[in-house]
């Protein structure tokens, strides 16, 4: 296994970057385009392991996708073709959940869906059971409620679905995406507080762009039967990815960074990162028509953050907590334990290797900032966000080595090239 040592960034002052497109938006646009009646254009899609896996999965069920310069032309196919193929989705949890719902609309024989061992450990039961209530024919091939699965042709019906709000928002999004294709639409009732609602809002916003309206009342989503319209959709920069680079001035205690293509008014929940680092002492300047500038001098201040809507920011904020003055309390995201790895346990374990005092919580962590870091080899657990967050800390502290640095291909294949740019 490869190991990459990150060199401290000793003379950083400022840099301006243009970052890749959003993974979340690219995957949602692929599903909407696949269901649209006609040809859609996805402009500036993210090219990464996850998005390419989903693209190939859609092609396997009859969706025609042509690649042009910076554009994917997607010719929708409804119903999808169940061609008897085995479809591999790596560790793409979002793509797998969206694709399971989409394939349940299919006609033909069957498809089998599988992935890496970790994907087979990630829970799918709430989605599988909901789709079975809609008359989907899903067979779990090894363990009930988990991949691998086989989906056979069925005739989906409209039913009222209830889901607890504290599960992955991806289950809700997956069902909403196929909702307009059901005979009488779909109603989803949410029990309790809905975590990661920002990601569901992202889904409904893209559906609206493709001509489908989703109503939301207190604890209920309602989608009427309708059709996705072919659309030209331009994918904006990824707010989650941007967080690593926007954190750099605070980690180093100095400097200025501009993200040229950042949309601070995006529907992506992770734009809240700007609010979080402002509370820690960063100076934020919104640029026109797009872009943001973050500047900082000094030591960031520890804060308390509820991450129920922004769980993907947890690794970055753990790193900021490690360099901050005082304690940083991160809570509200128990579903982090079911990501590419158990991100709470992973971040706590690796921070402790570096000499950081961390208390593990069921839904987050309490981190006590320090100035004295130990050298260590960081286990990434094949999780792109673990690798990228500790790489940013390595810009401050010598002796941080990243195991399996290639795992960043999941969302940001050129991450290490961008890191090199920081050195001038």
mmCIF file of C-alpha atoms in Angstrom:
data_model
loop_
_atom_site.group_PDB
_atom_site.id
_atom_site.type_symbol
_atom_site.label_atom_id
_atom_site.label_comp_id
_atom_site.label_asym_id
_atom_site.label_seq_id
_atom_site.Cartn_x
_atom_site.Cartn_y
_atom_site.Cartn_z
ATOM 1 C CA UNK A 1 0.000 0.000 0.000
ATOM 2 C CA UNK A 2 1.299 3.440 -0.905
ATOM 3 C CA UNK A 3 2.124 6.048 1.726
ATOM 4 C CA UNK A 4 2.379 9.757 0.966
ATOM 5 C CA UNK A 5 4.141 12.217 3.269
ATOM 6 C CA UNK A 6 2.679 15.715 3.280
ATOM 7 C CA UNK A 7 5.261 18.493 3.413
ATOM 8 C CA UNK A 8 4.555 21.478 5.682
ATOM 9 C CA UNK A 9 3.577 24.644 3.836
ATOM 10 C CA UNK A 10 6.092 27.057 5.351
ATOM 11 C CA UNK A 11 5.725 30.177 3.225
ATOM 12 C CA UNK A 12 2.052 30.254 2.265
ATOM 13 C CA UNK A 13 0.512 33.704 1.770
ATOM 14 C CA UNK A 14 -2.365 33.421 -0.693
ATOM 15 C CA UNK A 15 -3.674 31.431 -3.638
ATOM 16 C CA UNK A 16 -6.658 31.453 -5.990
ATOM 17 C CA UNK A 17 -8.165 28.120 -7.116
ATOM 18 C CA UNK A 18 -10.990 26.811 -9.260
ATOM 19 C CA UNK A 19 -12.343 23.557 -7.821
ATOM 20 C CA UNK A 20 -14.109 20.544 -9.402
ATOM 21 C CA UNK A 21 -17.871 20.174 -9.634
ATOM 22 C CA UNK A 22 -20.171 18.725 -6.995
ATOM 23 C CA UNK A 23 -20.401 14.936 -6.655
ATOM 24 C CA UNK A 24 -23.837 15.148 -5.028
ATOM 25 C CA UNK A 25 -25.241 17.319 -7.803
ATOM 26 C CA UNK A 26 -23.656 15.293 -10.614
ATOM 27 C CA UNK A 27 -25.179 12.037 -9.334
ATOM 28 C CA UNK A 28 -28.639 13.554 -8.881
ATOM 29 C CA UNK A 29 -28.489 15.117 -12.339
ATOM 30 C CA UNK A 30 -27.558 11.723 -13.824
ATOM 31 C CA UNK A 31 -30.668 10.084 -12.316
ATOM 32 C CA UNK A 32 -33.020 12.878 -13.411
ATOM 33 C CA UNK A 33 -31.514 12.865 -16.908
ATOM 34 C CA UNK A 34 -31.860 9.071 -17.117
ATOM 35 C CA UNK A 35 -35.588 9.371 -16.346
ATOM 36 C CA UNK A 36 -36.239 12.325 -18.650
ATOM 37 C CA UNK A 37 -37.959 11.773 -21.998
ATOM 38 C CA UNK A 38 -35.344 13.084 -24.401
ATOM 39 C CA UNK A 39 -31.719 14.224 -24.326
ATOM 40 C CA UNK A 40 -30.344 16.217 -21.382
ATOM 41 C CA UNK A 41 -26.964 17.867 -21.034
ATOM 42 C CA UNK A 42 -24.965 17.744 -17.829
ATOM 43 C CA UNK A 43 -22.459 20.567 -18.151
ATOM 44 C CA UNK A 44 -19.277 20.465 -16.069
ATOM 45 C CA UNK A 45 -19.953 17.058 -14.440
ATOM 46 C CA UNK A 46 -17.583 15.825 -11.779
ATOM 47 C CA UNK A 47 -15.297 13.154 -13.226
ATOM 48 C CA UNK A 48 -14.550 10.859 -10.295
ATOM 49 C CA UNK A 49 -14.779 7.201 -9.335
ATOM 50 C CA UNK A 50 -18.296 7.509 -7.900
ATOM 51 C CA UNK A 51 -19.805 9.491 -10.769
ATOM 52 C CA UNK A 52 -18.200 7.242 -13.394
ATOM 53 C CA UNK A 53 -19.505 4.131 -11.624
ATOM 54 C CA UNK A 54 -23.047 5.517 -11.632
ATOM 55 C CA UNK A 55 -22.712 6.583 -15.285
ATOM 56 C CA UNK A 56 -21.614 3.063 -16.259
ATOM 57 C CA UNK A 57 -24.451 1.548 -14.211
ATOM 58 C CA UNK A 58 -26.991 3.673 -16.107
ATOM 59 C CA UNK A 59 -25.486 2.634 -19.437
ATOM 60 C CA UNK A 60 -25.894 -0.998 -18.348
ATOM 61 C CA UNK A 61 -29.673 -0.507 -18.091
ATOM 62 C CA UNK A 62 -30.012 1.080 -21.513
ATOM 63 C CA UNK A 63 -29.377 4.783 -20.881
ATOM 64 C CA UNK A 64 -27.354 6.248 -23.752
ATOM 65 C CA UNK A 65 -24.638 8.625 -22.511
ATOM 66 C CA UNK A 66 -22.246 10.437 -24.853
ATOM 67 C CA UNK A 67 -19.209 12.277 -23.547
ATOM 68 C CA UNK A 68 -18.221 15.532 -25.187
ATOM 69 C CA UNK A 69 -15.843 18.209 -23.976
ATOM 70 C CA UNK A 70 -16.965 19.006 -20.434
ATOM 71 C CA UNK A 71 -20.497 17.782 -21.238
ATOM 72 C CA UNK A 72 -22.363 14.499 -20.790
ATOM 73 C CA UNK A 73 -25.311 14.061 -23.146
ATOM 74 C CA UNK A 74 -27.803 11.717 -21.504
ATOM 75 C CA UNK A 75 -30.662 10.196 -23.488
ATOM 76 C CA UNK A 76 -33.254 9.111 -20.975
ATOM 77 C CA UNK A 77 -34.750 5.638 -21.056
ATOM 78 C CA UNK A 78 -38.027 4.793 -19.371
ATOM 79 C CA UNK A 79 -38.589 2.168 -18.256
ATOM 80 C CA UNK A 80 -34.975 1.089 -17.654
ATOM 81 C CA UNK A 81 -33.860 -2.189 -19.236
ATOM 82 C CA UNK A 82 -33.195 -5.043 -16.801
ATOM 83 C CA UNK A 83 -30.743 -6.971 -18.940
ATOM 84 C CA UNK A 84 -29.461 -9.671 -16.590
ATOM 85 C CA UNK A 85 -26.187 -7.824 -15.925
ATOM 86 C CA UNK A 86 -24.170 -7.639 -12.727
ATOM 87 C CA UNK A 87 -23.589 -3.965 -11.910
ATOM 88 C CA UNK A 88 -20.671 -2.846 -9.758
ATOM 89 C CA UNK A 89 -20.900 0.349 -7.711
ATOM 90 C CA UNK A 90 -17.647 0.243 -5.712
ATOM 91 C CA UNK A 91 -18.218 2.062 -2.419
ATOM 92 C CA UNK A 92 -20.671 4.559 -3.908
ATOM 93 C CA UNK A 93 -23.382 4.614 -1.246
ATOM 94 C CA UNK A 94 -25.329 7.500 -2.776
ATOM 95 C CA UNK A 95 -25.167 6.085 -6.287
ATOM 96 C CA UNK A 96 -26.117 2.589 -5.108
ATOM 97 C CA UNK A 97 -29.192 3.801 -3.260
ATOM 98 C CA UNK A 98 -30.334 5.985 -6.149
ATOM 99 C CA UNK A 99 -29.703 3.175 -8.636
ATOM 100 C CA UNK A 100 -31.608 0.559 -6.601
ATOM 101 C CA UNK A 101 -34.696 2.781 -6.702
ATOM 102 C CA UNK A 102 -34.277 3.504 -10.415
ATOM 103 C CA UNK A 103 -33.766 -0.167 -11.336
ATOM 104 C CA UNK A 104 -36.986 -1.039 -9.483
ATOM 105 C CA UNK A 105 -38.840 0.783 -12.281
ATOM 106 C CA UNK A 106 -37.232 -1.484 -14.901
ATOM 107 C CA UNK A 107 -38.618 -4.015 -17.351
ATOM 108 C CA UNK A 108 -36.887 -7.150 -18.599
ATOM 109 C CA UNK A 109 -35.276 -9.961 -16.633
ATOM 110 C CA UNK A 110 -33.197 -8.720 -13.694
ATOM 111 C CA UNK A 111 -30.049 -6.897 -12.607
ATOM 112 C CA UNK A 112 -27.697 -7.708 -9.745
ATOM 113 C CA UNK A 113 -26.080 -4.870 -7.813
ATOM 114 C CA UNK A 114 -22.883 -5.302 -5.804
ATOM 115 C CA UNK A 115 -19.808 -3.343 -4.704
ATOM 116 C CA UNK A 116 -16.772 -3.311 -2.433
ATOM 117 C CA UNK A 117 -16.969 -5.184 0.890
ATOM 118 C CA UNK A 118 -17.646 -1.919 2.743
ATOM 119 C CA UNK A 119 -20.640 -1.146 0.500
ATOM 120 C CA UNK A 120 -22.031 -4.575 1.444
ATOM 121 C CA UNK A 121 -21.823 -3.494 5.102
ATOM 122 C CA UNK A 122 -23.715 -0.245 4.608
ATOM 123 C CA UNK A 123 -27.413 -0.522 5.518
ATOM 124 C CA UNK A 124 -29.940 -0.607 2.675
ATOM 125 C CA UNK A 125 -32.890 -2.102 4.558
ATOM 126 C CA UNK A 126 -35.059 1.061 4.901
ATOM 127 C CA UNK A 127 -34.867 1.582 1.140
ATOM 128 C CA UNK A 128 -35.347 -2.076 0.242
ATOM 129 C CA UNK A 129 -38.384 -2.439 2.516
ATOM 130 C CA UNK A 130 -39.910 0.801 1.201
ATOM 131 C CA UNK A 131 -39.467 -0.354 -2.402
ATOM 132 C CA UNK A 132 -40.989 -3.742 -1.558
ATOM 133 C CA UNK A 133 -44.056 -1.904 -0.222
ATOM 134 C CA UNK A 134 -44.234 -0.298 -3.660
ATOM 135 C CA UNK A 135 -44.206 -3.868 -5.149
ATOM 136 C CA UNK A 136 -40.545 -3.961 -6.179
ATOM 137 C CA UNK A 137 -39.121 -7.492 -6.489
ATOM 138 C CA UNK A 138 -35.832 -7.280 -4.569
ATOM 139 C CA UNK A 139 -33.906 -10.321 -3.370
ATOM 140 C CA UNK A 140 -30.986 -9.941 -0.952
ATOM 141 C CA UNK A 141 -28.377 -12.475 -2.113
ATOM 142 C CA UNK A 142 -26.304 -12.798 1.074
ATOM 143 C CA UNK A 143 -27.729 -10.898 4.051
ATOM 144 C CA UNK A 144 -31.194 -9.411 4.383
ATOM 145 C CA UNK A 145 -31.147 -5.612 4.111
ATOM 146 C CA UNK A 146 -27.707 -5.420 2.481
ATOM 147 C CA UNK A 147 -26.042 -5.690 -0.915
ATOM 148 C CA UNK A 148 -25.556 -7.686 -3.076
ATOM 149 C CA UNK A 149 -29.147 -7.772 -4.333
ATOM 150 C CA UNK A 150 -31.091 -8.924 -7.372
ATOM 151 C CA UNK A 151 -33.934 -6.772 -8.742
ATOM 152 C CA UNK A 152 -36.503 -8.428 -11.020
ATOM 153 C CA UNK A 153 -39.165 -6.793 -13.132
ATOM 154 C CA UNK A 154 -42.141 -5.611 -11.164
ATOM 155 C CA UNK A 155 -45.022 -3.204 -11.553
ATOM 156 C CA UNK A 156 -44.584 -0.478 -8.969
ATOM 157 C CA UNK A 157 -47.654 0.990 -7.291
ATOM 158 C CA UNK A 158 -48.211 4.134 -5.243
ATOM 159 C CA UNK A 159 -48.266 3.698 -1.480
ATOM 160 C CA UNK A 160 -47.739 5.939 1.535
ATOM 161 C CA UNK A 161 -44.249 5.326 2.890
ATOM 162 C CA UNK A 162 -43.069 6.093 6.437
ATOM 163 C CA UNK A 163 -39.385 6.500 7.274
ATOM 164 C CA UNK A 164 -37.594 7.584 10.449
ATOM 165 C CA UNK A 165 -35.885 10.948 10.074
ATOM 166 C CA UNK A 166 -32.648 9.840 11.724
ATOM 167 C CA UNK A 167 -31.630 7.478 8.904
ATOM 168 C CA UNK A 168 -29.633 8.403 5.818
ATOM 169 C CA UNK A 169 -31.265 11.121 3.741
ATOM 170 C CA UNK A 170 -30.161 9.119 0.684
ATOM 171 C CA UNK A 171 -33.069 6.693 1.235
ATOM 172 C CA UNK A 172 -35.531 9.573 1.112
ATOM 173 C CA UNK A 173 -33.855 11.133 -1.915
ATOM 174 C CA UNK A 174 -33.814 7.806 -3.770
ATOM 175 C CA UNK A 175 -37.569 7.375 -3.289
ATOM 176 C CA UNK A 176 -38.343 10.981 -4.183
ATOM 177 C CA UNK A 177 -36.388 10.673 -7.428
ATOM 178 C CA UNK A 178 -38.649 7.850 -8.675
ATOM 179 C CA UNK A 179 -41.803 9.322 -7.113
ATOM 180 C CA UNK A 180 -43.115 11.101 -10.228
ATOM 181 C CA UNK A 181 -42.821 7.821 -12.210
ATOM 182 C CA UNK A 182 -45.319 5.977 -9.993
ATOM 183 C CA UNK A 183 -48.998 5.745 -11.091
ATOM 184 C CA UNK A 184 -50.305 8.135 -8.429
ATOM 185 C CA UNK A 185 -47.049 9.691 -7.315
ATOM 186 C CA UNK A 186 -45.619 9.178 -3.847
ATOM 187 C CA UNK A 187 -46.056 10.401 -0.278
ATOM 188 C CA UNK A 188 -43.281 9.953 2.277
ATOM 189 C CA UNK A 189 -43.986 10.552 5.968
ATOM 190 C CA UNK A 190 -40.996 11.386 8.179
ATOM 191 C CA UNK A 191 -41.030 10.159 11.780
ATOM 192 C CA UNK A 192 -39.079 12.430 14.135
ATOM 193 C CA UNK A 193 -36.426 14.995 13.198
ATOM 194 C CA UNK A 194 -35.121 14.779 9.647
ATOM 195 C CA UNK A 195 -31.315 14.692 9.666
ATOM 196 C CA UNK A 196 -29.337 15.929 6.647
ATOM 197 C CA UNK A 197 -32.402 17.740 5.296
ATOM 198 C CA UNK A 198 -30.082 19.924 3.220
ATOM 199 C CA UNK A 199 -29.302 16.882 1.054
ATOM 200 C CA UNK A 200 -33.021 16.182 0.527
ATOM 201 C CA UNK A 201 -33.488 19.850 -0.390
ATOM 202 C CA UNK A 202 -30.665 19.423 -2.909
ATOM 203 C CA UNK A 203 -32.617 16.542 -4.463
ATOM 204 C CA UNK A 204 -35.924 18.395 -4.642
ATOM 205 C CA UNK A 205 -34.215 21.464 -6.098
ATOM 206 C CA UNK A 206 -32.695 19.449 -8.960
ATOM 207 C CA UNK A 207 -36.012 17.677 -9.551
ATOM 208 C CA UNK A 208 -37.599 21.120 -9.915
ATOM 209 C CA UNK A 209 -34.950 22.071 -12.480
ATOM 210 C CA UNK A 210 -36.016 18.979 -14.453
ATOM 211 C CA UNK A 211 -39.695 19.983 -14.237
ATOM 212 C CA UNK A 212 -40.881 17.966 -11.219
ATOM 213 C CA UNK A 213 -42.304 19.687 -8.134
ATOM 214 C CA UNK A 214 -42.043 18.197 -4.654
ATOM 215 C CA UNK A 215 -44.284 19.521 -1.874
ATOM 216 C CA UNK A 216 -43.195 19.437 1.758
ATOM 217 C CA UNK A 217 -45.505 19.909 4.753
ATOM 218 C CA UNK A 218 -44.049 19.630 8.242
ATOM 219 C CA UNK A 219 -43.353 15.888 8.172
ATOM 220 C CA UNK A 220 -44.480 14.840 4.686
ATOM 221 C CA UNK A 221 -43.040 14.920 1.163
ATOM 222 C CA UNK A 222 -45.496 14.619 -1.718
ATOM 223 C CA UNK A 223 -44.657 14.066 -5.394
ATOM 224 C CA UNK A 224 -47.466 14.035 -7.950
ATOM 225 C CA UNK A 225 -47.234 11.825 -11.055
ATOM 226 C CA UNK A 226 -45.390 13.740 -13.760
ATOM 227 C CA UNK A 227 -42.501 13.580 -16.238
ATOM 228 C CA UNK A 228 -38.914 14.727 -16.055
ATOM 229 C CA UNK A 229 -38.168 17.179 -18.862
ATOM 230 C CA UNK A 230 -34.882 17.124 -20.810
ATOM 231 C CA UNK A 231 -32.687 19.855 -19.357
ATOM 232 C CA UNK A 232 -29.293 21.480 -19.717
ATOM 233 C CA UNK A 233 -27.917 21.462 -16.184
ATOM 234 C CA UNK A 234 -24.623 23.037 -15.172
ATOM 235 C CA UNK A 235 -23.026 21.540 -12.074
ATOM 236 C CA UNK A 236 -21.531 24.040 -9.641
ATOM 237 C CA UNK A 237 -18.382 23.613 -7.545
ATOM 238 C CA UNK A 238 -18.482 21.088 -4.702
ATOM 239 C CA UNK A 239 -18.952 22.811 -1.340
ATOM 240 C CA UNK A 240 -17.731 19.746 0.580
ATOM 241 C CA UNK A 241 -14.497 19.605 -1.412
ATOM 242 C CA UNK A 242 -14.016 23.350 -0.991
ATOM 243 C CA UNK A 243 -14.010 23.000 2.797
ATOM 244 C CA UNK A 244 -10.522 21.428 2.813
ATOM 245 C CA UNK A 245 -9.005 24.393 0.996
ATOM 246 C CA UNK A 246 -11.032 27.042 2.809
ATOM 247 C CA UNK A 247 -9.703 25.577 6.075
ATOM 248 C CA UNK A 248 -6.044 26.089 5.112
ATOM 249 C CA UNK A 249 -5.591 29.682 6.418
ATOM 250 C CA UNK A 250 -7.052 28.627 9.785
ATOM 251 C CA UNK A 251 -4.932 25.479 9.999
ATOM 252 C CA UNK A 252 -1.751 27.411 9.189
ATOM 253 C CA UNK A 253 -2.748 30.410 11.302
ATOM 254 C CA UNK A 254 -2.234 32.776 8.374
ATOM 255 C CA UNK A 255 -2.984 33.430 4.739
ATOM 256 C CA UNK A 256 -5.710 34.001 2.198
ATOM 257 C CA UNK A 257 -7.469 31.661 -0.206
ATOM 258 C CA UNK A 258 -9.926 32.394 -3.007
ATOM 259 C CA UNK A 259 -12.207 29.749 -4.530
ATOM 260 C CA UNK A 260 -13.122 31.359 -7.845
ATOM 261 C CA UNK A 261 -16.133 29.179 -8.764
ATOM 262 C CA UNK A 262 -17.663 28.828 -5.270
ATOM 263 C CA UNK A 263 -21.374 29.649 -4.952
ATOM 264 C CA UNK A 264 -21.942 30.886 -1.380
ATOM 265 C CA UNK A 265 -25.717 30.920 -2.011
ATOM 266 C CA UNK A 266 -25.826 27.318 -3.214
ATOM 267 C CA UNK A 267 -28.475 24.850 -2.061
ATOM 268 C CA UNK A 268 -25.582 22.597 -1.006
ATOM 269 C CA UNK A 269 -25.778 22.373 2.761
ATOM 270 C CA UNK A 270 -22.011 22.459 3.149
ATOM 271 C CA UNK A 271 -21.837 26.166 2.271
ATOM 272 C CA UNK A 272 -22.562 26.484 6.009
ATOM 273 C CA UNK A 273 -18.840 25.883 6.399
ATOM 274 C CA UNK A 274 -18.425 29.619 5.848
ATOM 275 C CA UNK A 275 -20.586 30.295 8.928
ATOM 276 C CA UNK A 276 -18.604 27.807 10.996
ATOM 277 C CA UNK A 277 -15.165 29.201 10.188
ATOM 278 C CA UNK A 278 -16.418 32.768 10.624
ATOM 279 C CA UNK A 279 -17.292 31.822 14.213
ATOM 280 C CA UNK A 280 -13.762 30.453 14.571
ATOM 281 C CA UNK A 281 -12.349 33.836 13.556
ATOM 282 C CA UNK A 282 -12.016 33.750 9.761
ATOM 283 C CA UNK A 283 -12.724 36.796 7.619
ATOM 284 C CA UNK A 284 -15.150 35.975 4.775
ATOM 285 C CA UNK A 285 -15.604 38.046 1.618
ATOM 286 C CA UNK A 286 -18.253 37.075 -0.951
ATOM 287 C CA UNK A 287 -17.078 37.813 -4.493
ATOM 288 C CA UNK A 288 -19.189 38.800 -7.504
ATOM 289 C CA UNK A 289 -20.636 37.073 -9.526
ATOM 290 C CA UNK A 290 -19.093 33.892 -8.055
ATOM 291 C CA UNK A 291 -16.399 33.128 -5.556
ATOM 292 C CA UNK A 292 -15.385 33.516 -1.940
ATOM 293 C CA UNK A 293 -12.251 34.769 -0.185
ATOM 294 C CA UNK A 294 -11.217 33.486 3.235
ATOM 295 C CA UNK A 295 -8.422 35.187 5.142
ATOM 296 C CA UNK A 296 -7.117 34.540 8.645
ATOM 297 C CA UNK A 297 -4.386 35.522 11.068
ATOM 298 C CA UNK A 298 -3.882 33.992 14.521
ATOM 299 C CA UNK A 299 -5.314 30.907 16.234
ATOM 300 C CA UNK A 300 -8.868 29.703 15.458
ATOM 301 C CA UNK A 301 -11.302 29.525 18.375
ATOM 302 C CA UNK A 302 -13.027 26.311 19.398
ATOM 303 C CA UNK A 303 -16.807 26.284 18.831
ATOM 304 C CA UNK A 304 -19.813 23.986 19.228
ATOM 305 C CA UNK A 305 -21.526 22.850 16.028
ATOM 306 C CA UNK A 306 -24.628 20.760 15.292
ATOM 307 C CA UNK A 307 -23.749 18.776 12.166
ATOM 308 C CA UNK A 308 -27.156 17.169 11.597
ATOM 309 C CA UNK A 309 -27.436 18.956 8.232
ATOM 310 C CA UNK A 310 -23.729 18.979 7.314
ATOM 311 C CA UNK A 311 -22.193 15.606 8.289
ATOM 312 C CA UNK A 312 -19.646 15.598 5.435
ATOM 313 C CA UNK A 313 -17.883 18.539 7.094
ATOM 314 C CA UNK A 314 -17.078 16.478 10.191
ATOM 315 C CA UNK A 315 -13.524 15.429 9.140
ATOM 316 C CA UNK A 316 -12.528 18.974 8.147
ATOM 317 C CA UNK A 317 -13.928 20.432 11.363
ATOM 318 C CA UNK A 318 -12.113 17.780 13.412
ATOM 319 C CA UNK A 319 -8.846 19.046 11.922
ATOM 320 C CA UNK A 320 -9.775 22.640 12.710
ATOM 321 C CA UNK A 321 -10.672 21.600 16.258
ATOM 322 C CA UNK A 322 -7.229 20.039 16.635
ATOM 323 C CA UNK A 323 -5.479 23.374 15.922
ATOM 324 C CA UNK A 324 -8.039 25.607 17.676
ATOM 325 C CA UNK A 325 -7.788 27.267 21.059
ATOM 326 C CA UNK A 326 -10.018 25.500 23.589
ATOM 327 C CA UNK A 327 -12.517 22.768 22.860
ATOM 328 C CA UNK A 328 -14.509 22.127 19.688
ATOM 329 C CA UNK A 329 -17.730 20.174 20.137
ATOM 330 C CA UNK A 330 -19.123 18.424 17.054
ATOM 331 C CA UNK A 331 -22.428 16.622 17.479
ATOM 332 C CA UNK A 332 -25.751 15.738 15.848
ATOM 333 C CA UNK A 333 -24.478 13.270 13.202
ATOM 334 C CA UNK A 334 -24.810 9.630 14.367
ATOM 335 C CA UNK A 335 -25.207 8.553 10.718
ATOM 336 C CA UNK A 336 -21.492 9.298 10.211
ATOM 337 C CA UNK A 337 -20.895 5.774 11.487
ATOM 338 C CA UNK A 338 -22.390 4.317 8.279
ATOM 339 C CA UNK A 339 -20.367 6.216 5.692
ATOM 340 C CA UNK A 340 -17.381 4.853 3.724
ATOM 341 C CA UNK A 341 -16.121 3.997 7.194
ATOM 342 C CA UNK A 342 -17.254 4.805 10.732
ATOM 343 C CA UNK A 343 -16.015 8.375 10.374
ATOM 344 C CA UNK A 344 -16.440 9.250 14.047
ATOM 345 C CA UNK A 345 -14.301 6.367 15.258
ATOM 346 C CA UNK A 346 -11.800 6.846 12.410
ATOM 347 C CA UNK A 347 -11.207 10.550 13.091
ATOM 348 C CA UNK A 348 -10.958 10.007 16.852
ATOM 349 C CA UNK A 349 -8.482 7.134 16.409
ATOM 350 C CA UNK A 350 -6.207 9.000 13.979
ATOM 351 C CA UNK A 351 -6.255 12.287 15.923
ATOM 352 C CA UNK A 352 -5.180 10.416 19.055
ATOM 353 C CA UNK A 353 -2.196 9.021 17.113
ATOM 354 C CA UNK A 354 -1.114 12.635 16.635
ATOM 355 C CA UNK A 355 -1.395 13.370 20.364
ATOM 356 C CA UNK A 356 -4.713 15.222 20.207
ATOM 357 C CA UNK A 357 -7.088 14.786 23.147
ATOM 358 C CA UNK A 358 -10.440 13.631 21.750
ATOM 359 C CA UNK A 359 -13.603 12.342 23.386
ATOM 360 C CA UNK A 360 -15.717 10.110 21.163
ATOM 361 C CA UNK A 361 -19.463 10.805 21.303
ATOM 362 C CA UNK A 362 -22.260 8.636 19.882
ATOM 363 C CA UNK A 363 -23.012 11.416 17.377
ATOM 364 C CA UNK A 364 -19.699 13.274 17.095
ATOM 365 C CA UNK A 365 -16.619 14.218 19.099
ATOM 366 C CA UNK A 366 -15.136 16.738 21.529
ATOM 367 C CA UNK A 367 -11.675 17.867 20.435
ATOM 368 C CA UNK A 368 -9.197 19.774 22.563
ATOM 369 C CA UNK A 369 -6.853 21.872 20.471
ATOM 370 C CA UNK A 370 -3.093 21.522 20.777
ATOM 371 C CA UNK A 371 0.160 23.022 19.520
ATOM 372 C CA UNK A 372 2.152 19.828 20.004
ATOM 373 C CA UNK A 373 1.519 17.163 17.372
ATOM 374 C CA UNK A 374 3.250 13.800 17.070
ATOM 375 C CA UNK A 375 4.309 12.309 13.755
ATOM 376 C CA UNK A 376 2.144 9.437 12.522
ATOM 377 C CA UNK A 377 1.022 7.366 9.574
ATOM 378 C CA UNK A 378 -2.686 8.061 9.059
ATOM 379 C CA UNK A 379 -4.949 5.124 8.232
ATOM 380 C CA UNK A 380 -7.508 6.443 5.733
ATOM 381 C CA UNK A 381 -9.838 3.417 5.987
ATOM 382 C CA UNK A 382 -10.252 3.750 2.193
ATOM 383 C CA UNK A 383 -12.237 6.933 2.919
ATOM 384 C CA UNK A 384 -11.536 9.944 0.715
ATOM 385 C CA UNK A 385 -12.613 12.476 3.342
ATOM 386 C CA UNK A 386 -10.273 11.058 5.980
ATOM 387 C CA UNK A 387 -7.358 11.303 3.537
ATOM 388 C CA UNK A 388 -8.106 14.865 2.425
ATOM 389 C CA UNK A 389 -8.707 16.265 5.910
ATOM 390 C CA UNK A 390 -5.461 14.899 7.363
ATOM 391 C CA UNK A 391 -3.569 16.090 4.283
ATOM 392 C CA UNK A 392 -4.613 19.630 5.223
ATOM 393 C CA UNK A 393 -3.301 19.137 8.766
ATOM 394 C CA UNK A 394 -0.056 17.858 7.226
ATOM 395 C CA UNK A 395 0.452 21.326 5.717
ATOM 396 C CA UNK A 396 1.027 22.541 9.286
ATOM 397 C CA UNK A 397 2.741 19.641 11.016
ATOM 398 C CA UNK A 398 5.779 17.762 9.697
ATOM 399 C CA UNK A 399 5.718 13.983 9.808
ATOM 400 C CA UNK A 400 2.111 13.307 8.792
ATOM 401 C CA UNK A 401 1.965 10.465 6.283
ATOM 402 C CA UNK A 402 -1.207 9.395 4.468
ATOM 403 C CA UNK A 403 -1.753 5.696 3.861
ATOM 404 C CA UNK A 404 -3.581 4.767 0.637
ATOM 405 C CA UNK A 405 -3.623 8.340 -0.739
ATOM 406 C CA UNK A 406 -5.272 7.059 -3.939
ATOM 407 C CA UNK A 407 -8.635 6.741 -2.158
ATOM 408 C CA UNK A 408 -9.314 10.405 -3.021
ATOM 409 C CA UNK A 409 -10.308 9.278 -6.551
ATOM 410 C CA UNK A 410 -13.782 8.611 -5.143
ATOM 411 C CA UNK A 411 -14.625 12.322 -5.220
ATOM 412 C CA UNK A 412 -11.512 14.327 -6.203
ATOM 413 C CA UNK A 413 -8.974 12.462 -8.389
ATOM 414 C CA UNK A 414 -6.792 15.566 -8.788
ATOM 415 C CA UNK A 415 -6.651 16.392 -5.080
ATOM 416 C CA UNK A 416 -2.912 15.823 -4.733
ATOM 417 C CA UNK A 417 -2.209 17.966 -7.797
ATOM 418 C CA UNK A 418 -4.133 20.785 -6.126
ATOM 419 C CA UNK A 419 -2.086 20.312 -2.965
ATOM 420 C CA UNK A 420 1.092 20.677 -5.058
ATOM 421 C CA UNK A 421 -0.210 24.009 -6.373
ATOM 422 C CA UNK A 422 -0.110 25.398 -2.834
ATOM 423 C CA UNK A 423 3.685 25.222 -2.794
ATOM 424 C CA UNK A 424 3.960 27.500 -5.815
#
